[in-house]
């Protein structure tokens, strides 16, 4: 087990170095960054001064070395627009995205898994058709369109939720979400829910026809126990990876949903920074999102090993 | 667990199956998996069930315990009296809780491939213990202790350590032993072994057969052994039942099957066995043709297509099982012994 975790950990570190490499050279490939940053009417002296200030006059390997060195301490430079360290801006926006992603994940789990279980346990039934239909809609409806419809119906007409923005309330020193998170989280959850319905359904159906389930029945234990101990326990294993991957995707922030709802999260920040050509910020967000995904994948692998004894060795 | 005093049923029927009909309702049509299977099992005997793939050996046994997936499977007729309980009971009419009470406690099942037949994420000890908790009302810790004893009893070294291990950590033979420990946990009256040695190599196969023989004797059980290996049957069975395309074509004491076969199919099956003293270049006999399509409802002898002795009347009616000798029955219109001579 320790060896397994250690080897996954080392792999993750290599992946993150790869990400840093790509993030750095992507910028180099866009040409001279300074020409993007400065007015077209600037004098050559001004351009040169800016190069000097930002360190672009140094050879590329030297720039890369200092980029890596700074990145390891969490320093991705200053946002050109906000004049603040890029990492601080990210950490500032992070709570909003975590709130949105966690709520969305919970919604998709609460809806998706039971629907998938009902569907996979009674294939061909009315409930199966209903669940599969819901899952299909979840995966195919564009979430930005759905978000607008939800705003129209629930905020504009019914007035149940705010149309945009994030509000919080504080209780015992904790910042807690309000109903403002419901609509964006629901729009975001729909795709993940659809995926969970489909994967849960196929996992349950596959496990149900396994030989060991027949063995469990042949022992004379009650159907309910066969279902929980033998079917669900095994069906849960493939779901771990779906949930891990989906949470990573949700945590890197959704550009569409956060923009539509003016949700002050990472997705919104990314959209803004790309628009502003705020390359330090773009680099920082790209790396940060990759870091989140890699970390979650690592946790998923560990959870997988805990759940399935066949993987531990 | 209330089980009948076994002395009272000694040499008497413990299982009596009449006209069992099981069909599979699939998209392609109705598969006539069993078309009236009749047989019985005496207490204390080993019944070998032979036949090619798809002949209905496993389907028969799984029908008795309602283990077939329904749908598509449907038991559409017959009776299966079990005499090992307080009162005789027709297994086919039992409801869910009724059959659960029989499964594992009265009738134990050993499956073919122990790797896929054991839950990969549950320790072997817990899988065995589950039966004990269910039927004997043991506490989980008592059940675990008993599981360890059972593993030792079936010849698994370091049983305590193995009880805490998962199925994939066992070797093939050890896994099959664990499967056997699981099936005998509640000391059932009947063990149904569905080709338990097919996936094993020959030496391990012999050990498993020996183990089941020993357990049968020590625990005073009856055994139904499904196989397509006539050599295994010759070595361990008291009686043999030959199945073909969902019918029982012959049942007889083991010696009769080998020395006085009364059905053309049995004769051909025996002919297909390699014989001692034959040269290596000798071609084994084979049975021409293929088994019938079970999607068609049988209207005549199902073996007629391939039978080397088929007459006109074989194409007109389904032969009924007839007495061919002492405890010897076959479903054939012909007196095969005379015809052959």
XYZ file of C-alpha atoms in Angstrom:
654
model
C 0.000 0.000 0.000
C 2.719 2.506 0.974
C 4.676 1.614 -2.126
C 1.602 2.108 -4.258
C 0.917 5.546 -2.780
C 4.565 6.557 -3.049
C 4.773 5.616 -6.712
C 1.543 7.514 -7.482
C 2.919 10.502 -5.582
C 6.128 10.540 -7.601
C 4.154 10.267 -10.821
C 2.042 13.254 -9.776
C 5.134 15.363 -9.153
C 6.411 14.570 -12.647
C 3.066 15.480 -14.162
C 3.099 18.837 -12.375
C 6.582 19.587 -13.712
C 5.251 18.798 -17.171
C 2.406 21.215 -16.608
C 4.811 23.969 -15.537
C 6.842 23.335 -18.667
C 3.796 23.654 -20.907
C 2.438 26.690 -19.091
C 5.762 28.477 -19.502
C 6.394 27.651 -23.144
C 2.821 28.329 -24.175
C 3.478 31.932 -23.408
C 6.748 31.864 -25.320
C 4.964 30.482 -28.352
C 2.539 33.370 -28.500
C 5.481 35.503 -29.586
C 6.849 38.470 -27.749
C 4.669 38.896 -24.666
C 5.616 42.496 -24.321
C 4.077 43.429 -27.657
C 0.779 42.163 -26.305
C 1.076 44.210 -23.186
C 2.036 47.573 -24.446
C 0.388 50.131 -26.626
C 1.166 49.928 -30.328
C 2.300 53.543 -30.253
C 4.974 53.029 -27.626
C 8.510 53.948 -28.493
C 11.175 51.225 -28.820
C 12.738 52.545 -25.633
C 9.541 52.004 -23.701
C 9.255 48.442 -25.088
C 12.826 47.747 -24.092
C 12.259 49.153 -20.624
C 9.264 46.905 -20.150
C 11.231 43.855 -21.343
C 13.881 44.687 -18.860
C 11.362 45.116 -16.070
C 9.610 41.818 -16.774
C 12.811 39.936 -17.396
C 12.070 39.061 -21.038
C 15.456 40.304 -22.177
C 17.165 37.340 -20.532
C 17.816 34.057 -22.399
C 14.824 31.645 -22.406
C 16.461 28.916 -20.273
C 17.281 31.467 -17.588
C 13.723 32.728 -17.680
C 12.453 29.165 -17.387
C 14.708 28.435 -14.446
C 13.523 31.460 -12.528
C 9.902 30.699 -13.490
C 10.192 27.202 -12.035
C 12.013 28.484 -8.961
C 9.318 31.045 -8.271
C 6.494 28.655 -9.083
C 7.748 26.214 -6.461
C 7.239 28.922 -3.853
C 3.792 29.681 -5.249
C 4.923 32.871 -6.923
C 3.606 33.279 -10.457
C 4.350 36.952 -10.632
C 2.028 39.899 -10.385
C -1.207 40.245 -12.244
C -0.661 43.034 -14.726
C -4.130 44.381 -14.282
C -4.703 43.958 -10.563
C -1.118 44.732 -9.580
C -1.305 41.961 -7.014
C 0.409 38.570 -6.828
C -1.519 36.168 -9.105
C -1.654 33.454 -6.460
C -3.295 35.823 -3.968
C -6.022 36.591 -6.482
C -6.633 32.882 -6.999
C -6.804 32.137 -3.301
C -9.184 35.053 -2.997
C -11.564 33.535 -5.548
C -11.121 29.959 -4.420
C -13.805 29.799 -1.676
C -16.534 30.785 -4.131
C -15.507 28.064 -6.566
C -15.136 25.454 -3.864
C -18.608 26.328 -2.611
C -20.066 26.058 -6.091
C -18.220 22.848 -7.002
C -19.030 21.096 -3.737
C -22.698 22.014 -3.931
C -22.826 20.900 -7.559
C -21.142 17.600 -6.709
C -23.552 16.976 -3.846
C -26.553 17.709 -6.056
C -25.289 15.377 -8.762
C -24.549 12.599 -6.243
C -27.913 12.931 -4.507
C -29.785 12.811 -7.802
C -27.527 10.707 -9.983
C -26.689 7.726 -7.797
C -30.220 6.828 -6.669
C -31.505 7.230 -10.230
C -28.721 4.988 -11.497
C -29.395 2.402 -8.812
C -33.132 2.284 -9.508
C -32.439 2.104 -13.194
C -29.770 -0.592 -13.015
C -31.740 -2.710 -10.564
C -34.901 -2.719 -12.683
C -33.716 -2.551 -16.289
C -36.519 -2.076 -18.772
C -38.969 -0.760 -16.186
C -40.757 2.584 -16.243
C -38.275 3.945 -13.678
C -35.389 2.807 -15.817
C -36.737 4.679 -18.841
C -37.333 7.745 -16.701
C -33.865 7.674 -15.130
C -32.104 7.071 -18.400
C -34.071 9.913 -19.974
C -33.052 12.221 -17.131
C -29.435 11.139 -17.424
C -29.427 11.695 -21.165
C -30.955 15.159 -20.799
C -28.388 16.001 -18.126
C -25.556 15.152 -20.445
C -26.979 16.767 -23.562
C -28.620 20.023 -22.426
C -26.051 22.831 -22.778
C -25.655 24.130 -19.253
C -25.324 27.789 -20.222
C -28.718 27.587 -21.947
C -30.255 25.815 -18.988
C -28.763 28.440 -16.659
C -30.537 31.206 -18.553
C -33.854 29.339 -18.489
C -33.476 28.687 -14.766
C -32.807 32.368 -14.128
C -35.848 33.281 -16.198
C -38.182 30.870 -14.434
C -36.949 30.771 -10.852
C -35.438 34.202 -10.401
C -37.311 36.510 -12.744
C -40.788 34.967 -12.644
C -40.930 33.177 -9.328
C -38.364 35.280 -7.498
C -37.138 32.335 -5.423
C -33.448 32.898 -6.056
C -31.264 35.898 -6.843
C -30.561 36.344 -10.567
C -26.808 36.589 -10.100
C -23.953 37.030 -7.617
C -22.891 35.269 -4.477
C -24.019 36.123 -1.002
C -22.859 34.447 2.181
C -23.702 34.634 5.841
C -21.468 34.144 8.806
C -22.257 31.840 11.658
C -19.804 31.119 14.475
C -17.023 32.579 12.389
C -17.722 30.309 9.409
C -18.689 31.667 6.048
C -21.712 29.718 4.889
C -23.462 29.624 1.524
C -26.917 30.994 0.919
C -29.518 30.010 -1.660
C -27.635 32.127 -4.185
C -25.540 29.012 -4.889
C -28.510 26.808 -5.828
C -29.123 27.831 -9.428
C -25.489 27.945 -10.584
C -24.733 24.693 -8.745
C -27.743 22.979 -10.281
C -26.810 24.096 -13.806
C -23.285 22.878 -13.231
C -24.380 19.600 -11.606
C -26.541 18.443 -14.457
C -23.804 17.038 -16.669
C -22.098 15.220 -13.802
C -25.468 13.884 -12.686
C -26.146 12.493 -16.153
C -22.807 10.772 -16.141
C -23.383 9.311 -12.689
C -26.794 7.947 -13.721
C -25.293 6.183 -16.702
C -22.236 4.825 -14.917
C -24.150 3.709 -11.837
C -26.713 1.971 -14.014
C -24.158 0.066 -16.046
C -22.071 -0.789 -12.963
C -25.078 -2.222 -11.135
C -26.226 -4.147 -14.185
C -22.791 -5.604 -14.719
C -22.285 -6.623 -11.103
C -25.785 -8.083 -10.829
C -24.944 -10.726 -13.398
C -21.576 -11.625 -11.870
C -21.039 -15.180 -10.665
C -20.303 -14.128 -7.098
C -23.760 -12.579 -6.811
C -25.227 -15.944 -7.763
C -22.991 -17.515 -5.094
C -24.313 -15.036 -2.555
C -27.876 -16.020 -3.432
C -26.938 -19.701 -3.263
C -25.885 -19.190 0.353
C -29.448 -18.287 1.207
C -28.787 -14.790 2.476
C -31.597 -12.262 2.104
C -31.930 -10.299 -1.135
C -31.401 -7.034 0.699
C -28.033 -8.213 2.046
C -26.950 -9.499 -1.351
C -27.824 -6.101 -2.777
C -25.959 -4.000 -0.233
C -22.979 -6.202 0.599
C -22.264 -7.768 -2.724
C -23.795 -5.684 -5.510
C -23.494 -2.108 -4.243
C -20.102 -2.605 -2.656
C -18.663 -3.723 -5.988
C -20.610 -1.243 -8.093
C -19.204 1.605 -5.986
C -15.630 0.941 -7.112
C -15.875 2.263 -10.680
C -17.938 5.208 -9.397
C -15.034 6.414 -7.264
C -13.068 7.354 -10.343
C -16.008 9.104 -11.993
C -16.640 11.180 -8.890
C -12.925 12.025 -8.558
C -12.549 13.141 -12.164
C -15.805 15.079 -12.122
C -14.941 16.890 -8.899
C -11.627 17.946 -10.409
C -13.465 19.314 -13.407
C -15.948 21.166 -11.202
C -13.213 22.604 -8.979
C -11.272 24.160 -11.808
C -14.240 26.454 -12.190
C -16.760 26.719 -14.959
C -16.239 29.706 -17.196
C -19.791 29.692 -18.603
C -21.724 29.196 -15.425
C -19.649 31.578 -13.314
C -19.865 34.222 -16.012
C -23.629 33.887 -16.469
C -24.250 34.134 -12.744
C -21.415 36.650 -12.118
C -20.143 34.136 -9.615
C -16.864 35.473 -8.192
C -14.926 32.237 -8.683
C -11.926 30.937 -10.589
C -13.769 30.462 -13.870
C -14.815 34.056 -13.840
C -11.270 35.150 -12.995
C -9.896 33.063 -15.842
C -12.350 34.494 -18.364
C -11.449 37.985 -17.187
C -7.687 37.414 -17.247
C -7.782 35.953 -20.758
C -9.770 38.969 -21.896
C -7.197 41.272 -20.307
C -4.220 39.302 -21.620
C -3.113 39.100 -18.046
C -0.625 36.339 -18.771
C 0.783 35.929 -15.269
C -2.718 35.306 -14.009
C -3.590 32.920 -16.868
C -0.433 30.937 -16.162
C -1.186 30.811 -12.458
C -4.780 29.663 -12.991
C -3.744 27.047 -15.563
C -1.196 25.637 -13.160
C -3.510 25.821 -10.202
C -6.315 23.978 -12.022
C -3.890 21.279 -13.113
C -2.655 20.997 -9.558
C -6.203 20.490 -8.299
C -6.915 17.844 -10.951
C -3.650 15.983 -10.317
C -4.216 16.048 -6.556
C -7.764 14.743 -6.926
C -6.601 11.996 -9.265
C -4.042 10.997 -6.674
C -6.703 10.898 -3.964
C -8.962 8.923 -6.300
C -6.238 6.352 -6.864
C -5.740 5.989 -3.134
C -9.496 5.689 -2.521
C -9.591 3.066 -5.253
C -6.906 1.031 -3.556
C -8.715 1.240 -0.239
C -11.972 0.062 -1.849
C -10.548 -2.698 -4.020
C -8.061 -5.109 -2.460
C -6.996 -6.336 -5.903
C -5.239 -3.027 -6.606
C -3.232 -2.730 -3.393
C -0.318 -4.873 -4.406
C -31.809 -25.252 11.584
C -34.004 -28.277 11.925
C -32.870 -31.110 9.764
C -34.355 -34.536 9.559
C -32.729 -37.346 11.449
C -30.603 -38.654 8.629
C -30.949 -42.300 9.616
C -34.645 -42.100 8.864
C -34.002 -41.347 5.227
C -31.003 -43.585 4.727
C -31.136 -45.180 1.269
C -34.347 -43.343 0.624
C -34.962 -40.487 -1.762
C -33.919 -37.108 -0.467
C -34.716 -35.328 -3.709
C -37.341 -36.379 -6.225
C -37.782 -34.309 -9.371
C -40.630 -34.879 -11.829
C -41.075 -33.424 -15.277
C -39.131 -30.235 -14.660
C -39.686 -27.792 -17.513
C -37.581 -24.626 -17.718
C -37.683 -22.238 -20.635
C -35.800 -19.048 -21.430
C -37.888 -16.301 -22.985
C -35.391 -14.394 -25.089
C -35.624 -11.892 -27.923
C -34.912 -14.677 -30.400
C -37.712 -16.845 -29.111
C -38.378 -19.422 -26.440
C -35.422 -21.639 -25.575
C -36.565 -25.061 -24.380
C -33.745 -25.538 -21.892
C -35.406 -28.380 -19.959
C -38.229 -30.388 -21.491
C -39.433 -32.566 -18.657
C -36.510 -33.663 -16.517
C -37.196 -36.490 -14.088
C -34.649 -37.889 -11.653
C -34.103 -38.561 -8.004
C -31.256 -38.541 -5.518
C -30.980 -41.014 -2.664
C -29.604 -39.968 0.663
C -25.926 -40.716 0.937
C -25.313 -41.313 -2.741
C -23.259 -39.492 -5.341
C -25.126 -38.820 -8.545
C -22.956 -37.954 -11.530
C -24.660 -35.774 -14.127
C -23.026 -35.831 -17.551
C -23.859 -34.272 -20.881
C -22.421 -31.807 -23.316
C -22.581 -28.030 -22.887
C -26.144 -26.768 -23.158
C -27.691 -30.135 -22.341
C -29.280 -28.655 -19.222
C -27.117 -30.062 -16.422
C -26.582 -26.768 -14.624
C -29.974 -25.362 -15.556
C -31.633 -28.335 -13.859
C -29.807 -27.779 -10.585
C -30.163 -24.018 -10.645
C -33.873 -24.339 -11.366
C -34.281 -26.335 -8.171
C -32.845 -23.491 -6.096
C -34.385 -20.665 -8.166
C -30.900 -19.419 -9.065
C -31.577 -18.683 -12.721
C -32.078 -15.042 -13.667
C -35.806 -14.513 -14.139
C -36.596 -13.161 -16.626
C -35.498 -14.649 -19.047
C -35.667 -18.014 -17.247
C -39.053 -19.376 -16.236
C -39.832 -22.675 -14.556
C -42.989 -23.728 -16.337
C -43.753 -27.124 -14.944
C -42.808 -29.991 -12.721
C -42.313 -30.799 -9.091
C -39.176 -31.176 -7.012
C -39.786 -32.802 -3.667
C -37.149 -32.404 -1.027
C -37.354 -34.813 1.904
C -34.540 -33.453 4.066
C -36.714 -30.895 5.831
C -39.195 -31.503 8.663
C -41.900 -32.195 6.118
C -41.535 -32.965 2.397
C -41.523 -29.759 0.422
C -41.822 -28.957 -3.285
C -38.847 -26.685 -3.921
C -40.445 -25.220 -7.040
C -43.427 -23.812 -5.165
C -41.415 -22.097 -2.430
C -41.450 -18.331 -2.124
C -38.342 -16.171 -1.682
C -37.878 -16.685 2.048
C -38.746 -20.369 1.750
C -36.047 -21.044 -0.827
C -33.529 -18.851 1.041
C -33.986 -21.130 4.032
C -33.102 -24.160 1.876
C -30.197 -22.557 0.037
C -26.900 -22.885 1.835
C -28.457 -24.555 4.852
C -30.031 -27.667 3.279
C -28.473 -27.605 -0.157
C -24.988 -26.239 -0.758
C -23.681 -25.204 -4.161
C -20.099 -25.463 -5.382
C -19.514 -23.430 -8.521
C -17.118 -24.031 -11.339
C -14.810 -21.053 -11.359
C -14.085 -20.101 -7.769
C -12.342 -16.884 -8.799
C -15.453 -15.375 -10.341
C -17.770 -17.155 -7.913
C -16.298 -15.425 -4.862
C -16.763 -11.749 -4.096
C -13.437 -10.038 -4.934
C -13.723 -7.331 -2.293
C -14.780 -9.438 0.697
C -12.417 -11.597 2.705
C -12.891 -15.330 2.295
C -13.576 -15.708 6.005
C -16.393 -13.205 5.904
C -17.922 -14.830 2.850
C -18.042 -18.155 4.628
C -19.198 -16.527 7.855
C -22.087 -14.800 6.125
C -23.866 -18.136 5.655
C -23.348 -19.066 9.298
C -24.694 -15.755 10.525
C -27.724 -16.078 8.272
C -28.716 -19.683 8.964
C -27.312 -20.504 12.373
C -27.680 -17.074 13.895
C -24.024 -16.925 14.890
C -22.422 -13.659 15.920
C -19.962 -12.292 13.347
C -16.993 -13.149 15.570
C -18.204 -16.703 16.225
C -18.852 -17.084 12.495
C -15.310 -15.939 11.734
C -13.913 -18.467 14.196
C -15.962 -21.227 12.615
C -14.831 -20.092 9.127
C -11.241 -20.599 10.192
C -12.097 -24.102 11.403
C -13.855 -24.878 8.142
C -10.876 -23.683 6.106
C -8.631 -25.952 8.182
C -11.114 -28.785 7.703
C -10.933 -28.568 3.895
C -7.147 -28.644 4.081
C -6.089 -25.029 3.774
C -2.789 -24.342 5.567
C -2.576 -21.317 7.885
C -6.368 -21.037 7.952
C -6.404 -18.025 10.226
C -4.284 -15.998 7.848
C -6.180 -17.233 4.809
C -9.547 -16.327 6.308
C -8.452 -12.688 6.332
C -7.259 -12.855 2.718
C -9.146 -12.025 -0.461
C -9.991 -14.567 -3.176
C -7.366 -13.259 -5.617
C -4.655 -14.072 -3.081
C -5.468 -17.789 -3.253
C -4.174 -20.289 -5.774
C -6.738 -22.001 -8.012
C -6.929 -25.201 -5.985
C -6.996 -23.393 -2.639
C -9.741 -21.128 -3.910
C -11.840 -24.146 -4.862
C -11.245 -25.568 -1.383
C -12.440 -22.272 0.100
C -15.516 -22.463 -2.133
C -16.155 -25.960 -0.792
C -15.718 -24.771 2.796
C -18.324 -22.119 2.041
C -20.811 -24.618 0.627
C -20.532 -27.066 3.539
C -20.508 -24.391 6.254
C -24.008 -25.236 7.489
C -23.568 -28.993 6.987
C -26.173 -29.281 4.251
C -27.911 -32.527 3.287
C -27.058 -32.129 -0.369
C -24.043 -30.672 -2.126
C -24.467 -29.722 -5.759
C -21.083 -29.412 -7.436
C -21.280 -27.713 -10.840
C -18.139 -28.788 -12.701
C -15.945 -27.842 -9.752
C -12.755 -29.236 -11.247
C -13.015 -28.098 -14.847
C -10.767 -25.079 -14.406
C -8.114 -26.990 -12.429
C -5.156 -29.084 -13.483
C -5.348 -32.831 -13.149
C -3.521 -33.315 -9.838
C -5.496 -30.570 -8.125
C -8.630 -32.015 -9.703
C -7.923 -35.363 -8.054
C -7.378 -33.683 -4.676
C -10.677 -31.826 -4.915
C -12.568 -34.988 -5.826
C -10.959 -36.781 -2.904
C -11.861 -33.911 -0.585
C -15.527 -33.926 -1.580
C -15.656 -37.720 -1.202
C -14.187 -37.420 2.287
C -16.574 -34.643 3.322
C -19.539 -36.546 1.956
C -18.646 -39.498 4.120
C -17.743 -37.552 7.247
C -20.716 -35.232 7.077
C -23.166 -37.851 5.796
C -24.280 -35.883 2.761
C -25.563 -36.614 -0.729
C -23.698 -35.223 -3.710
C -24.775 -34.216 -7.197
C -21.670 -33.875 -9.322
C -22.102 -32.157 -12.685
C -19.318 -32.816 -15.149
C -18.599 -33.634 -18.738
C -15.702 -35.826 -17.749
C -16.766 -39.473 -17.780
C -13.504 -40.446 -16.147
C -14.386 -38.385 -13.055
C -17.829 -39.982 -12.970
C -16.415 -43.494 -13.158
C -14.193 -42.778 -10.192
C -16.655 -41.268 -7.771
C -20.339 -41.622 -8.718
C -22.760 -44.272 -7.469
C -25.268 -43.544 -10.161
C -25.027 -41.595 -13.394
C -27.577 -39.508 -15.225
C -26.907 -38.639 -18.863
C -28.551 -35.527 -20.268
C -29.052 -34.454 -23.850
C -30.798 -31.315 -25.142
C -32.882 -30.756 -22.027
C -33.863 -34.408 -21.566
C -32.585 -37.124 -19.272
C -31.707 -39.873 -21.740
C -30.348 -42.470 -19.329
C -29.895 -43.097 -15.618
C -28.166 -46.136 -14.223
C -25.720 -47.346 -11.600
C -22.231 -46.374 -12.655
C -21.179 -49.879 -13.749
C -24.265 -50.262 -15.929
C -23.505 -47.014 -17.692
C -20.042 -48.185 -18.603
C -20.750 -51.859 -19.278
C -24.406 -51.949 -20.384
C -25.287 -48.555 -21.857
C -28.881 -48.538 -23.099
C -29.067 -45.312 -25.050
C -27.306 -44.743 -28.378
C -26.006 -41.402 -27.121
C -24.379 -42.988 -24.069
C -22.812 -45.613 -26.305
C -21.314 -42.952 -28.542
C -20.120 -40.917 -25.568
C -18.259 -43.930 -24.215
C -16.915 -44.602 -27.690
C -15.392 -41.153 -27.695
C -13.246 -41.941 -24.662
C -9.603 -42.756 -25.281
C -8.825 -46.380 -24.376
C -5.809 -47.832 -22.662
C -3.506 -49.627 -25.041
C -4.638 -47.752 -28.113
C -1.861 -46.309 -30.204
C -1.393 -42.572 -30.122
C -2.285 -42.393 -33.800
C -5.692 -43.917 -33.210
C -8.408 -41.380 -34.016
C -10.975 -40.921 -31.274
C -14.532 -41.603 -32.351
C -16.746 -38.558 -32.544
C -20.487 -38.046 -32.751
C -21.474 -36.529 -36.083
C -23.678 -33.473 -36.243
C -24.488 -30.814 -33.681
C -26.944 -30.647 -30.780
C -30.461 -29.554 -31.806
C -31.656 -25.981 -31.787
C -33.431 -25.549 -28.478
C -35.507 -22.719 -29.932
C -37.644 -25.377 -31.618
C -40.116 -27.216 -29.492
C -39.149 -30.893 -29.411
C -41.643 -33.130 -31.243
C -39.533 -36.288 -31.625
C -36.439 -37.844 -30.117
C -33.960 -34.978 -29.832
C -31.058 -37.283 -30.556
C -32.561 -38.721 -33.761
C -30.593 -36.327 -35.972
C -27.297 -37.724 -34.808
C -28.348 -41.235 -33.863
C -26.627 -44.091 -35.662
C -29.622 -46.347 -34.984
C -32.538 -43.962 -35.681
C -35.720 -45.631 -37.017
C -38.871 -44.165 -38.450
C -40.699 -44.037 -35.137
C -37.872 -42.026 -33.567
C -39.039 -39.160 -35.774
C -42.676 -39.505 -34.728
C -42.683 -39.208 -30.987
C -40.576 -38.298 -27.984
C -39.426 -41.553 -26.347
C -40.491 -41.989 -22.731
C -38.075 -43.203 -20.127
C -38.329 -47.014 -19.793
C -36.990 -49.530 -17.343
C -33.944 -51.197 -18.904
C -32.754 -53.198 -15.933
C -32.441 -52.948 -12.193
C -32.378 -49.205 -11.330
C -31.590 -48.595 -14.979
C -33.772 -46.389 -17.168
C -33.308 -44.962 -20.640
C -35.420 -42.854 -22.961
C -35.134 -44.815 -26.188
C -37.610 -46.815 -28.304
C -35.024 -49.425 -29.138
C -33.585 -52.257 -27.130
C -30.118 -51.018 -27.777
C -28.311 -53.926 -26.134
C -29.996 -56.418 -28.503
C -29.536 -54.219 -31.569
C -25.856 -53.822 -30.916
C -25.336 -57.545 -30.494
